[in-house]
Coordinates of C-alpha atoms in Angstrom, one line a residue:
X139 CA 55.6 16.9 -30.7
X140 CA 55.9 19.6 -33.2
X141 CA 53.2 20.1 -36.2
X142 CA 55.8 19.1 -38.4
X143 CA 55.8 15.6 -36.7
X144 CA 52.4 15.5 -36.3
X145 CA 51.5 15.9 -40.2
X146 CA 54.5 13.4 -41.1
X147 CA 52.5 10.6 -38.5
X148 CA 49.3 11.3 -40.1
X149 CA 50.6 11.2 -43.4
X150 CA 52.3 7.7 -42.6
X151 CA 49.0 6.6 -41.0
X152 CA 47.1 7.1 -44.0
X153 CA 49.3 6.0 -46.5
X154 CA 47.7 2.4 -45.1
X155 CA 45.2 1.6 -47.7
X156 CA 42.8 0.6 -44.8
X157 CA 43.3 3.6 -42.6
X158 CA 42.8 5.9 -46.0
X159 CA 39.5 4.0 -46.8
X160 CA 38.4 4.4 -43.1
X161 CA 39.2 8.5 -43.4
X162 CA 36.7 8.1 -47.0
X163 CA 34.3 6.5 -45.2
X164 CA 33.6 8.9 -42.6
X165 CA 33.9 12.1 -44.9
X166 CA 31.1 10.3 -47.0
X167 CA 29.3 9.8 -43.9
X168 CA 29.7 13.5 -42.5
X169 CA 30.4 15.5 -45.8
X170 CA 28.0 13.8 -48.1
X171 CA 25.1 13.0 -46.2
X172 CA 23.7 16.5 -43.9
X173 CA 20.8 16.0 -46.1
X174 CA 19.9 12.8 -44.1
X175 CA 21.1 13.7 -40.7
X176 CA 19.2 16.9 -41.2
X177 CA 16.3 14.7 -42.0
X178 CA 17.1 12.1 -38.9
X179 CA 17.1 15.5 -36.5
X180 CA 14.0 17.0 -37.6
X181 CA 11.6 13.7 -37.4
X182 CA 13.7 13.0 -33.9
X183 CA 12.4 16.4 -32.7
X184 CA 8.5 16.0 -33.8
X185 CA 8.4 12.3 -33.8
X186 CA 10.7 11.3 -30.5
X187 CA 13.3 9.4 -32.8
X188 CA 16.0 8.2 -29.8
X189 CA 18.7 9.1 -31.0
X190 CA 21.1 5.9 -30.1
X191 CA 19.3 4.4 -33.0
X192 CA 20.6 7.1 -35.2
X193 CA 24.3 6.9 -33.9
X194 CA 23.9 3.0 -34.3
X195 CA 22.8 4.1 -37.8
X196 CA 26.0 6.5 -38.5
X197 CA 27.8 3.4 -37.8
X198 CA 26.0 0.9 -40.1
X199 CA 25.8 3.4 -42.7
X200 CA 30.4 3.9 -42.1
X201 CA 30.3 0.0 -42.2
X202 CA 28.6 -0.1 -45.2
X203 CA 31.0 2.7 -47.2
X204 CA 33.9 0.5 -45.7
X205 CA 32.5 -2.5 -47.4
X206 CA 31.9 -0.8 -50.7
X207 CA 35.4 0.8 -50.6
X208 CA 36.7 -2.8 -49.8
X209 CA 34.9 -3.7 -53.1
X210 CA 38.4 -1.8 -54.4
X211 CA 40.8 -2.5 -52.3
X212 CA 43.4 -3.4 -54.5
X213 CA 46.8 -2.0 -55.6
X214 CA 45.9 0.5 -58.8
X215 CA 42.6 0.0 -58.4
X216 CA 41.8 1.9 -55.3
X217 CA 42.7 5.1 -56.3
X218 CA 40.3 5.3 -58.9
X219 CA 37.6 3.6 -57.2
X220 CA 37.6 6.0 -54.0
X221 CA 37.8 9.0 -56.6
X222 CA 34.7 6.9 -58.7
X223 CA 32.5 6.6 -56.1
X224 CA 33.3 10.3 -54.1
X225 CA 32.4 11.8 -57.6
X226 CA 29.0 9.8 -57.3
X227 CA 28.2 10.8 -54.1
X228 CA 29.8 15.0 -54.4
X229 CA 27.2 15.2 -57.3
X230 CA 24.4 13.5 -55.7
X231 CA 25.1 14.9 -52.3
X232 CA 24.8 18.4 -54.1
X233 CA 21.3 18.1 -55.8
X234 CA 20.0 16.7 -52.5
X235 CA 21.1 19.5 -50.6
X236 CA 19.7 22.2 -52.9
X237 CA 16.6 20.7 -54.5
X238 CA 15.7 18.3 -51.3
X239 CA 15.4 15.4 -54.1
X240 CA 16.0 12.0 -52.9
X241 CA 17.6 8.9 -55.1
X242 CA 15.6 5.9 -56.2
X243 CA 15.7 3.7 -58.5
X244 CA 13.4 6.6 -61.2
X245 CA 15.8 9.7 -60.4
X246 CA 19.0 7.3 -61.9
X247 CA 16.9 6.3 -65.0
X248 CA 16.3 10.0 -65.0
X249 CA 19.4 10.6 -64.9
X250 CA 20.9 7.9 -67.8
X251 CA 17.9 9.1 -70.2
X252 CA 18.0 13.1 -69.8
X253 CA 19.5 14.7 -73.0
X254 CA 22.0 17.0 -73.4
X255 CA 19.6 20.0 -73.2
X256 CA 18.2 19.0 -69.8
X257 CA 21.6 18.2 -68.3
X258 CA 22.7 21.6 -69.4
X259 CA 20.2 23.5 -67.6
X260 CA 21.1 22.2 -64.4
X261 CA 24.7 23.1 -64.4
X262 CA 25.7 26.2 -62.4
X263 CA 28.8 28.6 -60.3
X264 CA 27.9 27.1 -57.3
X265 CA 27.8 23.7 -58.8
X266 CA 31.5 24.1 -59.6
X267 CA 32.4 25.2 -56.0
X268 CA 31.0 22.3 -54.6
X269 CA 33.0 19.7 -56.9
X270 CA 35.7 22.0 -56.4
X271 CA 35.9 21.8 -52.7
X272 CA 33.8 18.7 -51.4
X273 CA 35.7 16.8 -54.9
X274 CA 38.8 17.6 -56.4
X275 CA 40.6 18.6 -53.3
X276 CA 40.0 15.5 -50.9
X277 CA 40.5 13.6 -54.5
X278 CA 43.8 15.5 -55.6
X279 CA 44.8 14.6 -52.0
X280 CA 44.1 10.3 -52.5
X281 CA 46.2 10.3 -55.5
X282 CA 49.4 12.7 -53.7
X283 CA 49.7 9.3 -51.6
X284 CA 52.2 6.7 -51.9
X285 CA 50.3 4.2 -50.9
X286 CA 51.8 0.9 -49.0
X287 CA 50.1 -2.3 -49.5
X288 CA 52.8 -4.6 -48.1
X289 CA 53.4 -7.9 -49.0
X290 CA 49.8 -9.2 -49.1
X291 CA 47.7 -6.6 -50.8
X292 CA 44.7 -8.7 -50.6
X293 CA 44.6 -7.9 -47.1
X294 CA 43.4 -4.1 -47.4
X295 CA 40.5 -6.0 -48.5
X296 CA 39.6 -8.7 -46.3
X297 CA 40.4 -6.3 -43.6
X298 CA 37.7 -3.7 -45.1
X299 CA 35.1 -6.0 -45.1
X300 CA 35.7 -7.3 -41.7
X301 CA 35.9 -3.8 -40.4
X302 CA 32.3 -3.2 -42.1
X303 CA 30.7 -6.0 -40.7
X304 CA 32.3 -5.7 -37.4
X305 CA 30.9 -2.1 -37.5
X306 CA 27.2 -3.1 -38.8
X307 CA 27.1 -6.1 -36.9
X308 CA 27.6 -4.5 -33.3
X309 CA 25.3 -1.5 -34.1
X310 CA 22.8 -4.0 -34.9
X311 CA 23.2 -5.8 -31.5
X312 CA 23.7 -3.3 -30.0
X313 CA 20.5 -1.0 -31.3
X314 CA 18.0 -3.9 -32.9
X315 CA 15.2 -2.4 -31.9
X316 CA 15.3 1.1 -32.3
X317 CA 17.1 0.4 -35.8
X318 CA 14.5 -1.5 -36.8
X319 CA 12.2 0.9 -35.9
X320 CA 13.8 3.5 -37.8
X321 CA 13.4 1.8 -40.8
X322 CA 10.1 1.0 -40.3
X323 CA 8.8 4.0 -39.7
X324 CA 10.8 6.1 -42.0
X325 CA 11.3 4.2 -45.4
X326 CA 12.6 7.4 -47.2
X327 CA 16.4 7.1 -45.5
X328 CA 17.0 4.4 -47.6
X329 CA 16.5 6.8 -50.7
X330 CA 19.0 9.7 -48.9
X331 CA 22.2 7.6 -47.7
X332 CA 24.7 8.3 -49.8
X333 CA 26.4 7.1 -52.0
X334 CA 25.0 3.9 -51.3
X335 CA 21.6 5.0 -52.6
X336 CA 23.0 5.6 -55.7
X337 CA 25.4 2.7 -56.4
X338 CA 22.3 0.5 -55.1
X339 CA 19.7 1.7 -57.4
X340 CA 22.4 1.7 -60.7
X341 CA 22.7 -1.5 -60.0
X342 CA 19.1 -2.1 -60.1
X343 CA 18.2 0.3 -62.9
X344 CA 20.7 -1.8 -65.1
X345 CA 19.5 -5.3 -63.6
X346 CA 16.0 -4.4 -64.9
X347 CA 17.5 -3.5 -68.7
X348 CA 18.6 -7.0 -69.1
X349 CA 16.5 -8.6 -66.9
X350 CA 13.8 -7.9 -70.2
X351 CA 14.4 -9.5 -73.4
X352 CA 13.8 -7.5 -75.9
X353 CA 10.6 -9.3 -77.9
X354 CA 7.8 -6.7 -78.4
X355 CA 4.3 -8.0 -76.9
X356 CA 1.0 -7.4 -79.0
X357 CA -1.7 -6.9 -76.8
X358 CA -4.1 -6.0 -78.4
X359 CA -6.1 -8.0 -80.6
X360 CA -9.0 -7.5 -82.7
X361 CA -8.0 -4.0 -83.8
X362 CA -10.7 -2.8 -86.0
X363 CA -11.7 1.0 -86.4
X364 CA -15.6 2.4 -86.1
X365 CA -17.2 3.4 -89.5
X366 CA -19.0 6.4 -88.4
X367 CA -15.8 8.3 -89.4
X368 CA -16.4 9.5 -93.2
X369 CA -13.6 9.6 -95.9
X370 CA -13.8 12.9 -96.8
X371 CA -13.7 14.3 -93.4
X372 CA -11.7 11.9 -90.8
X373 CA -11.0 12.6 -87.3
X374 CA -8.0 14.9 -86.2
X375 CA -6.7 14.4 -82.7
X376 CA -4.1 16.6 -81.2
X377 CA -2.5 15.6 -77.8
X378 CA -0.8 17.9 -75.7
X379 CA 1.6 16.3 -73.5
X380 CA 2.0 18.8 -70.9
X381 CA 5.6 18.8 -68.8
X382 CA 5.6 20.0 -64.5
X383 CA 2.4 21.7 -64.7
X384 CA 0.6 21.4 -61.6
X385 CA -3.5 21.8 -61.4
X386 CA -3.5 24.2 -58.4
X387 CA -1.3 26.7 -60.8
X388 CA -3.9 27.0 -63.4
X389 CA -6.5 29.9 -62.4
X390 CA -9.2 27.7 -64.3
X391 CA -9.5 25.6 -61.7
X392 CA -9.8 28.4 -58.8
X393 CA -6.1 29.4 -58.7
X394 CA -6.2 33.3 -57.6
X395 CA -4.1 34.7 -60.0
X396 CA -5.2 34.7 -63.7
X397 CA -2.9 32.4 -65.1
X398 CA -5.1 31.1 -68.1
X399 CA -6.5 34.4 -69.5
X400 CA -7.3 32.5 -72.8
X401 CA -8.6 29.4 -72.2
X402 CA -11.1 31.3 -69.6
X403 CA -12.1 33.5 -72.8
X404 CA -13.2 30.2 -73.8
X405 CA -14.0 28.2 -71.3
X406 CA -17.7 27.3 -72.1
X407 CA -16.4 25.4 -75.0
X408 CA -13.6 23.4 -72.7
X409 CA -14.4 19.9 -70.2
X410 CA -11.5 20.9 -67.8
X411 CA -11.2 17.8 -65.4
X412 CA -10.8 19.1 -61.8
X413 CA -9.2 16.1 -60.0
X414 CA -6.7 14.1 -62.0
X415 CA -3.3 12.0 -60.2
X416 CA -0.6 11.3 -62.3
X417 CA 0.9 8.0 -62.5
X418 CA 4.6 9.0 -61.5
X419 CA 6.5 12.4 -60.1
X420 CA 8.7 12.1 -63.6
X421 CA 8.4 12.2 -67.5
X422 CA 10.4 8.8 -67.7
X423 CA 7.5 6.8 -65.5
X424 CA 4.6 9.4 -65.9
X425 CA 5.1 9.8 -70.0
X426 CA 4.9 5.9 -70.6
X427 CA 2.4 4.9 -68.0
X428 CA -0.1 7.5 -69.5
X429 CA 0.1 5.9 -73.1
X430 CA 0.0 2.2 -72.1
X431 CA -2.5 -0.2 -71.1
X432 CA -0.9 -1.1 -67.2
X433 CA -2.7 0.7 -64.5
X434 CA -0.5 3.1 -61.6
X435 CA 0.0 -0.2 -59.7
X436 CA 0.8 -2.5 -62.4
X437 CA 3.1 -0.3 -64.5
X438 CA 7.0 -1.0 -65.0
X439 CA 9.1 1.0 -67.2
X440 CA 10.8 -2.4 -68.6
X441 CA 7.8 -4.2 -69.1
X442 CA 6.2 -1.2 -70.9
X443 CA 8.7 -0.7 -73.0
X444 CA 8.6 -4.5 -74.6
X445 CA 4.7 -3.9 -75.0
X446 CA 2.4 -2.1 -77.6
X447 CA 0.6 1.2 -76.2
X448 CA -1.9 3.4 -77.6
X449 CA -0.3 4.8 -80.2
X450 CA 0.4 1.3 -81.6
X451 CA -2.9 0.4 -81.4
X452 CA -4.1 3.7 -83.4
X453 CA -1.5 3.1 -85.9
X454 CA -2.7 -0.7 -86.6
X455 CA -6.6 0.7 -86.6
X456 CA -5.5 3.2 -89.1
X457 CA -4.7 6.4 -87.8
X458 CA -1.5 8.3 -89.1
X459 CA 0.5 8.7 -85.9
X460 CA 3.2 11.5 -85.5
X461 CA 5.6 12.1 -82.3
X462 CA 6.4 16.1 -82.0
X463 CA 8.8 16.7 -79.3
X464 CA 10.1 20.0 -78.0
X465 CA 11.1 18.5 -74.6
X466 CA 13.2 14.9 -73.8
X467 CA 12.2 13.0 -76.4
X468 CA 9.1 10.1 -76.1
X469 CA 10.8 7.2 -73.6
X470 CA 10.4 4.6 -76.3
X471 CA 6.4 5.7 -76.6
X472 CA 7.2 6.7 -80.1
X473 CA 9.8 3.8 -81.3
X474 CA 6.9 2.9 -84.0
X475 CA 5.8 5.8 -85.1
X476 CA 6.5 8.7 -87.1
X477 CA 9.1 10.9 -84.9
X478 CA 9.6 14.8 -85.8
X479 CA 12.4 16.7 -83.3
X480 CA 11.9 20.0 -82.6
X481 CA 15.4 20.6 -83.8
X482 CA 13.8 19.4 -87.5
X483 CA 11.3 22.6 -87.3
X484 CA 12.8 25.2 -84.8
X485 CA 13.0 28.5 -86.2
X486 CA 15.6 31.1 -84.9
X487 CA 13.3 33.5 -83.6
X488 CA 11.4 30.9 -81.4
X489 CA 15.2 29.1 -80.5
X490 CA 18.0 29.5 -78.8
X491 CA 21.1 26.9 -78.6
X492 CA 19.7 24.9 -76.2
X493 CA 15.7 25.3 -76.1
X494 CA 12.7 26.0 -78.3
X495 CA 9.3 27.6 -77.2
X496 CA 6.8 25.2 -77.4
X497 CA 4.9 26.9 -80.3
X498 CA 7.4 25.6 -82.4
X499 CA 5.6 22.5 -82.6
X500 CA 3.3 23.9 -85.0
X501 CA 5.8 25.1 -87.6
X502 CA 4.9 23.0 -90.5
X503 CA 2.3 20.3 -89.2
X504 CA 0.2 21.1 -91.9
X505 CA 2.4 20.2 -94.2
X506 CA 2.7 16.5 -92.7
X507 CA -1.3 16.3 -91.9
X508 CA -2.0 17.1 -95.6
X509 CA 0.1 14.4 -97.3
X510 CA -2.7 12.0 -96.8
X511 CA -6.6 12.0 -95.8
X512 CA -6.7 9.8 -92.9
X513 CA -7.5 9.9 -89.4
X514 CA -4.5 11.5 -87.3
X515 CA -3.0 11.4 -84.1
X516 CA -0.6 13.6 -83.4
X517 CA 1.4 14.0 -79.8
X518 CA 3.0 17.5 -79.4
X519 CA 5.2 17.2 -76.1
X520 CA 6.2 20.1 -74.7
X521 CA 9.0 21.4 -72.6
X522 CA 6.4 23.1 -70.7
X523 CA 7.4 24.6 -67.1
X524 CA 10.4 22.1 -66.6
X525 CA 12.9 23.4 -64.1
X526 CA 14.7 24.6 -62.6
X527 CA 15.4 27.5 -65.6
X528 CA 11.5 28.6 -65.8
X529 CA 12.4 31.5 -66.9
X530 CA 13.9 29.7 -70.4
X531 CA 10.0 28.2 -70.9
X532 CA 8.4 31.4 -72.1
X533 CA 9.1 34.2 -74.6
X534 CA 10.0 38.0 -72.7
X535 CA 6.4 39.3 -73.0
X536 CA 5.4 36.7 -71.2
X537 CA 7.2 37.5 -68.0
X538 CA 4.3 38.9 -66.0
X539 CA 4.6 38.0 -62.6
X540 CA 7.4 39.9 -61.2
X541 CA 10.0 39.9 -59.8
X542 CA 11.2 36.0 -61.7
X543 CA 13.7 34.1 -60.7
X544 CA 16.1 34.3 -63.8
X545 CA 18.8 31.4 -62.2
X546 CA 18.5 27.5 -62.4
X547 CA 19.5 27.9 -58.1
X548 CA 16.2 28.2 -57.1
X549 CA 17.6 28.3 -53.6
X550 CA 19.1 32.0 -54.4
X551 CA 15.5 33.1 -55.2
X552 CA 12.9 34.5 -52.9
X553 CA 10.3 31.7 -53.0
X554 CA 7.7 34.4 -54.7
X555 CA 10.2 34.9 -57.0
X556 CA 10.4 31.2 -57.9
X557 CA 6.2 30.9 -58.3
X558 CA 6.1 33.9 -60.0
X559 CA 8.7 32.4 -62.9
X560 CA 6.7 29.1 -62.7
X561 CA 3.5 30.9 -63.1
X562 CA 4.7 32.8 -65.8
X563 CA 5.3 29.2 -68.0
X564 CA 1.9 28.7 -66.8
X565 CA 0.9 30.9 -68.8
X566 CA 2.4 30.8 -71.6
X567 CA 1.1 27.4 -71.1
X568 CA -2.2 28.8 -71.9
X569 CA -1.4 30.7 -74.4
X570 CA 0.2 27.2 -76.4
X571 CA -3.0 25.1 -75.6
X572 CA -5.5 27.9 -77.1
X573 CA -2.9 28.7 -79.8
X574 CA -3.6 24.9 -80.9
X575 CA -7.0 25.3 -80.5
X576 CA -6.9 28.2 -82.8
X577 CA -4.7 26.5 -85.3
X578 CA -6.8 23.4 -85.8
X579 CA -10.3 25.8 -86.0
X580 CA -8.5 27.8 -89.1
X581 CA -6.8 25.0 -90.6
X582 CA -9.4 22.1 -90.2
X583 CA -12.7 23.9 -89.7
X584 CA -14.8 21.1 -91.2
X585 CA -12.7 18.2 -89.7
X586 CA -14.2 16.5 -86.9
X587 CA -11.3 17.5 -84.1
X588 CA -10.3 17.3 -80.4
X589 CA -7.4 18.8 -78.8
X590 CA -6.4 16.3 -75.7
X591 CA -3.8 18.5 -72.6
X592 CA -2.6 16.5 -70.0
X593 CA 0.4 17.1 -67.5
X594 CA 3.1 14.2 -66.8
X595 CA 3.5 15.1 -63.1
X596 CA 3.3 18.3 -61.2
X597 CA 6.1 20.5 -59.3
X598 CA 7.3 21.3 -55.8
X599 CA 8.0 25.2 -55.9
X600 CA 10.1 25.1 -52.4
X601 CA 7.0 24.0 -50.4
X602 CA 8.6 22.7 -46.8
X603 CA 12.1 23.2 -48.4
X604 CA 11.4 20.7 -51.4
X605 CA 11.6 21.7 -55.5
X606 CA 11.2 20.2 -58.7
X607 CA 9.9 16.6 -59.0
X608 CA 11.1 13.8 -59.4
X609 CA 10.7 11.7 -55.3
X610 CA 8.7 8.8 -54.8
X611 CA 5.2 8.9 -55.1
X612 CA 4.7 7.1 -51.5
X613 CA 6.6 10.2 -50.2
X614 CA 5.7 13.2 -52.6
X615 CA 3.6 16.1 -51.8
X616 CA 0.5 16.0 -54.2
X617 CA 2.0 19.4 -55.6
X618 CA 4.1 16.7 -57.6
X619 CA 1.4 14.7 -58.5
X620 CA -2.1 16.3 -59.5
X621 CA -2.4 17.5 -63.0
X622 CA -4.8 19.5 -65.3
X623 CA -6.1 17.8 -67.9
X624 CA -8.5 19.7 -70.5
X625 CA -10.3 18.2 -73.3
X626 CA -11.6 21.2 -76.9
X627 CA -13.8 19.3 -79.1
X628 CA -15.2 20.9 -82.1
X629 CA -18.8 20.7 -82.9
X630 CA -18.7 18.4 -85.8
X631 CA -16.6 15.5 -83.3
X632 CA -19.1 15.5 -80.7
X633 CA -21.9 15.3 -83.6
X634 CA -20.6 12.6 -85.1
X635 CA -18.8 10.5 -82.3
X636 CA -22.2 11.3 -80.3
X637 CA -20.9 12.2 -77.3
X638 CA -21.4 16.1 -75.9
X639 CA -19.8 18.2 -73.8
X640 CA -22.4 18.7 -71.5
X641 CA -22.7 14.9 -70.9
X642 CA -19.0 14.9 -70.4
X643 CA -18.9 17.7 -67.6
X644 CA -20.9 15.7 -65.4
X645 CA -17.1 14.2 -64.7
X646 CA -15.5 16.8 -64.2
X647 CA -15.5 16.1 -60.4
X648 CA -14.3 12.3 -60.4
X649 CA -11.0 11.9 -59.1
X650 CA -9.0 10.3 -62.1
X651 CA -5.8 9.0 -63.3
X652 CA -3.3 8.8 -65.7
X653 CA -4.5 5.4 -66.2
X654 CA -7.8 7.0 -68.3
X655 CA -6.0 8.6 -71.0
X656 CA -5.2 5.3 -73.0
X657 CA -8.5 4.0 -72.4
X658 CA -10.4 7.3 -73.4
X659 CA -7.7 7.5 -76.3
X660 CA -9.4 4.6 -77.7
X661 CA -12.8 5.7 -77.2
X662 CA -12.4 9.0 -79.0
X663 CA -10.7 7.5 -81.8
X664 CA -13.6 4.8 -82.0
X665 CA -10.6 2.0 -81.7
X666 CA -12.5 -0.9 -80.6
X667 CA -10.0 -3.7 -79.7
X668 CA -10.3 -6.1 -76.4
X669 CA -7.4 -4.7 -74.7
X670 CA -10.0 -1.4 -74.3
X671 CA -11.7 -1.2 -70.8
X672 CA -14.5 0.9 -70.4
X673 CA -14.4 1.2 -67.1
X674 CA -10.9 3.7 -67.5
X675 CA -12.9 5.5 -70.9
X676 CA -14.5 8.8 -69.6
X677 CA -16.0 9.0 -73.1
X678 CA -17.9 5.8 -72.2
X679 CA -20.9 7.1 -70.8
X680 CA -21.8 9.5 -72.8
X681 CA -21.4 7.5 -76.5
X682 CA -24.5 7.2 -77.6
X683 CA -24.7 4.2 -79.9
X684 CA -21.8 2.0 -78.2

């Protein structure tokens, strides 16, 4: 049989819509999922995974795609289904591969509520290749097909989802055991088969939207605010939110290199906590979690969002609030406050098209803080050392560690090259926190003030393969999850909320959460409402009077 013959046979055989869909099932399986079999191989060589409960796996996971693509099997339907679904799983298959991020159900809400800016700086040549090759081709070549549905066109899909079950069915018989094992023992393979994962945990992410209604809960009641505050000189608070800094990056707390030259020139004036967890490995879990009143292991992004957090509280005590953001906006934190974006104050010398350095959130804050005398909160979030583009986080002279990784394909960096870029936002990281410092001593010198820095989440900076942030927390190296947090408080607001320094060091040592920050929140701001719990207020012990 020539070639010529062979091609014209195969080309017949998969103008079948069921004999196409099994040929997409097992290019997902092969194509779009190395990630996990690499996975599968390396915990079968240290951990004796037998490996007829992976093959029996391969053919659950085929089963499955067949079922999914029978979800489509339909005449004009298909077509764009197949090419739906292979665009799903190219893309994800690609940020798996290169960052060794995994897909649950906090990467997709990640991914619906990035902006434009983030989205941008993750786009890249090799990017294109991959859609190019693993996408449009195998694509373009669906659609060249004259497909032949018969006379019963509903069979393509009854016969798709009998061959899926068929498939998962005998596997399961077949491999019970070890299967079950597998899953026992290794819950992450759930977040890496694809694109299952991420047609799964859509579904989900959108199921919780609705599954909310949207009627805001108050809960806190008896908002009243202390009176040791005095007219003339009310409190100013200034809250950092930091963005992917990790605590073992920062030299203050016995990193070797010296990556926080100015808040060391200061340090005796500083409570720098040494052993803080954050509540999620991303800004849209972390950023919420830290503000509201539901502990680590209560918290849900839904059920947050319909609820008041801190900076509804302050606002009903009293306090001006005001929302500065130079990074991805304040996940619905900010809905009831005042809300400045940093495209509102950017200047051209601190700006480019796509990002601002975060000093910008300074420009013109005085102006807002001096249209009325009244105790102040104000949130600066900052873009931080958010990835992969580090290099885009901090101005030119502040590119001391050399050589940087100037690329957003960390992978095509030297991993020194990658630290030495993070550590170089690191510091300018320093440079932002003591820059606020400095502007509240010269602006507000006889103000009773605190400056308040606190990271979301950390970063993984190619540590056993893995970058960036973002997997679950069951499964992510504490690189992605312990955070500095540093507290400045001028002399006049420890005099007059009675609480000192010195008392407050003695905690320096206490392992701590995200869950603290609303509660201490309160306590510095001398909120008293019955929502507050002392027992999360690192103030609490060292109020005198309360």
């Amino acid at each position: 049989m020539s070639t010529t013959e062979i091609a014209q046979k195969l080309h017949q055989w998969l103008r079948n819509p069921i004999n196409l869909a099994h040929v997409i099932a097992l290019y997902w399986l092969t194509v779009f999922n190395t990630t996990l079999w690499q996975h599968l191989y390396q915990i079968g060589l240290a951990r004796g995974v037998a490996w007829g409960s992976v093959f029996a796996f391969a053919v659950i996971l085929w089963g499955t795609f067949r079922l999914l693509l029978a979800l489509g099997s339909w005449p004009g339907l298909f077509k764009v289904w197949s090419s739906l679904l292979t665009l799903l799983a190219a893309s994800v298959a690609y940020f798996m591969a290169h960052y060794h991020v995994v897909i649950d159900q906090a990467m997709i809400r990640n991914v619906f509520e990035t902006d434009q800016r983030e989205a941008l700086d993750l786009l890249n040549l090799n990017m294109l290749w991959w859609a190019l090759v693993t996408f449009v081709l195998p694509v373009w070549g669906i659609w060249r097909l004259d497909l032949s549905w018969g006379k019963r066109p509903w069979l393509s899909s009854v016969f798709g989802t009998a061959w899926g079950l068929v498939a998962m069915v005998l596997a399961i018989m077949v491999q019970f055991d070890g299967i079950s094992s597998l899953f026992r023992n290794h819950k992450e393979i759930r977040f890496m088969a694809t694109p299952t994962n991420v047609v799964y945990y859509t579904a989900r992410y959108w199921q919780e939207k609705f599954r909310h209604p949207p009627v805001f809960k108050q809960v806190a009641k008896n908002v009243a605010l202390d009176k040791r505050w005095s007219d003339e000189q009310p409190p100013l608070i200034v809250f950092i939110a930091g963005e992917t800094a990790r605590r073992d990056h920062f030299s203050l707390n016995g990193y070797a290199r010296q990556t926080n030259p100015e808040l060391t020139m200061r340090q005796n004036s500083l409570i720098n906590f040494d052993d803080v967890w954050s509540c999620g490995t991303d800004t849209a879990h972390s950023l919420p979690c830290m503000f509201g009143f539901l502990t680590r292991d209560q918290f849900d992004v839904e059920t947050a969002r319909y609820q008041e957090n801190v900076l509804d509280v302050a606002k009903r005590a009293g306090y001006r609030v005001l929302w500065r953001d130079n990074s991805t906006g304040c996940k619905h934190i900010c809905d009831r406050v005042a809300f400045q974006n940093y495209k509102e104050f950017g200047t051209r010398d601190k700006c480019s098209a796509t990002s601002c350095y975060d000093e910008v959130l300074l420009n013109g804050l005085s102006d807002w803080i001096n249209q009325a005398n009244a105790p102040t909160l104000i949130v600066l979030h900052t873009i931080g050392s958010h990835g992969p583009s580090y290099y885009r986080r901090y101005p030119p002279n502040f590119a001391k560690f050399q050589p940087e990784c100037r690329t957003n394909q960390l992978e095509k960096c030297s991993q020194q090259a990658v630290v030495n870029a993070y550590d170089n936002t690191i510091l300018y990281t320093d440079f932002f926190i003591n820059k606020v410092i400095e502007w509240v001593e010269q602006n507000y010198p006889n103000r009773p003030s605190m400056v308040f820095y606190v990271s979301d989440h950390g970063e993984s900076l190619g540590e056993n393969g893995v970058y960036l942030h973002g997997l679950p927390y069951f499964m992510a190296p504490d690189e992605q999850k312990r955070v500095p947090m540093i507290w400045w408080l001028s002399e006049s607001f420890q005099r007059i909320h009675g609480v000192s320094r010195q008392c407050l060091a003695q905690s320096i040592k206490r392992r701590l959460t995200h869950d603290v920050v609303s509660h201490s929140l309160l306590g510095l701001m001398s909120i008293e409402t019955d929502v507050y719990d002392s027992d999360l207020d690192v103030t609490a012990a060292c109020r005198i009077g309360q």
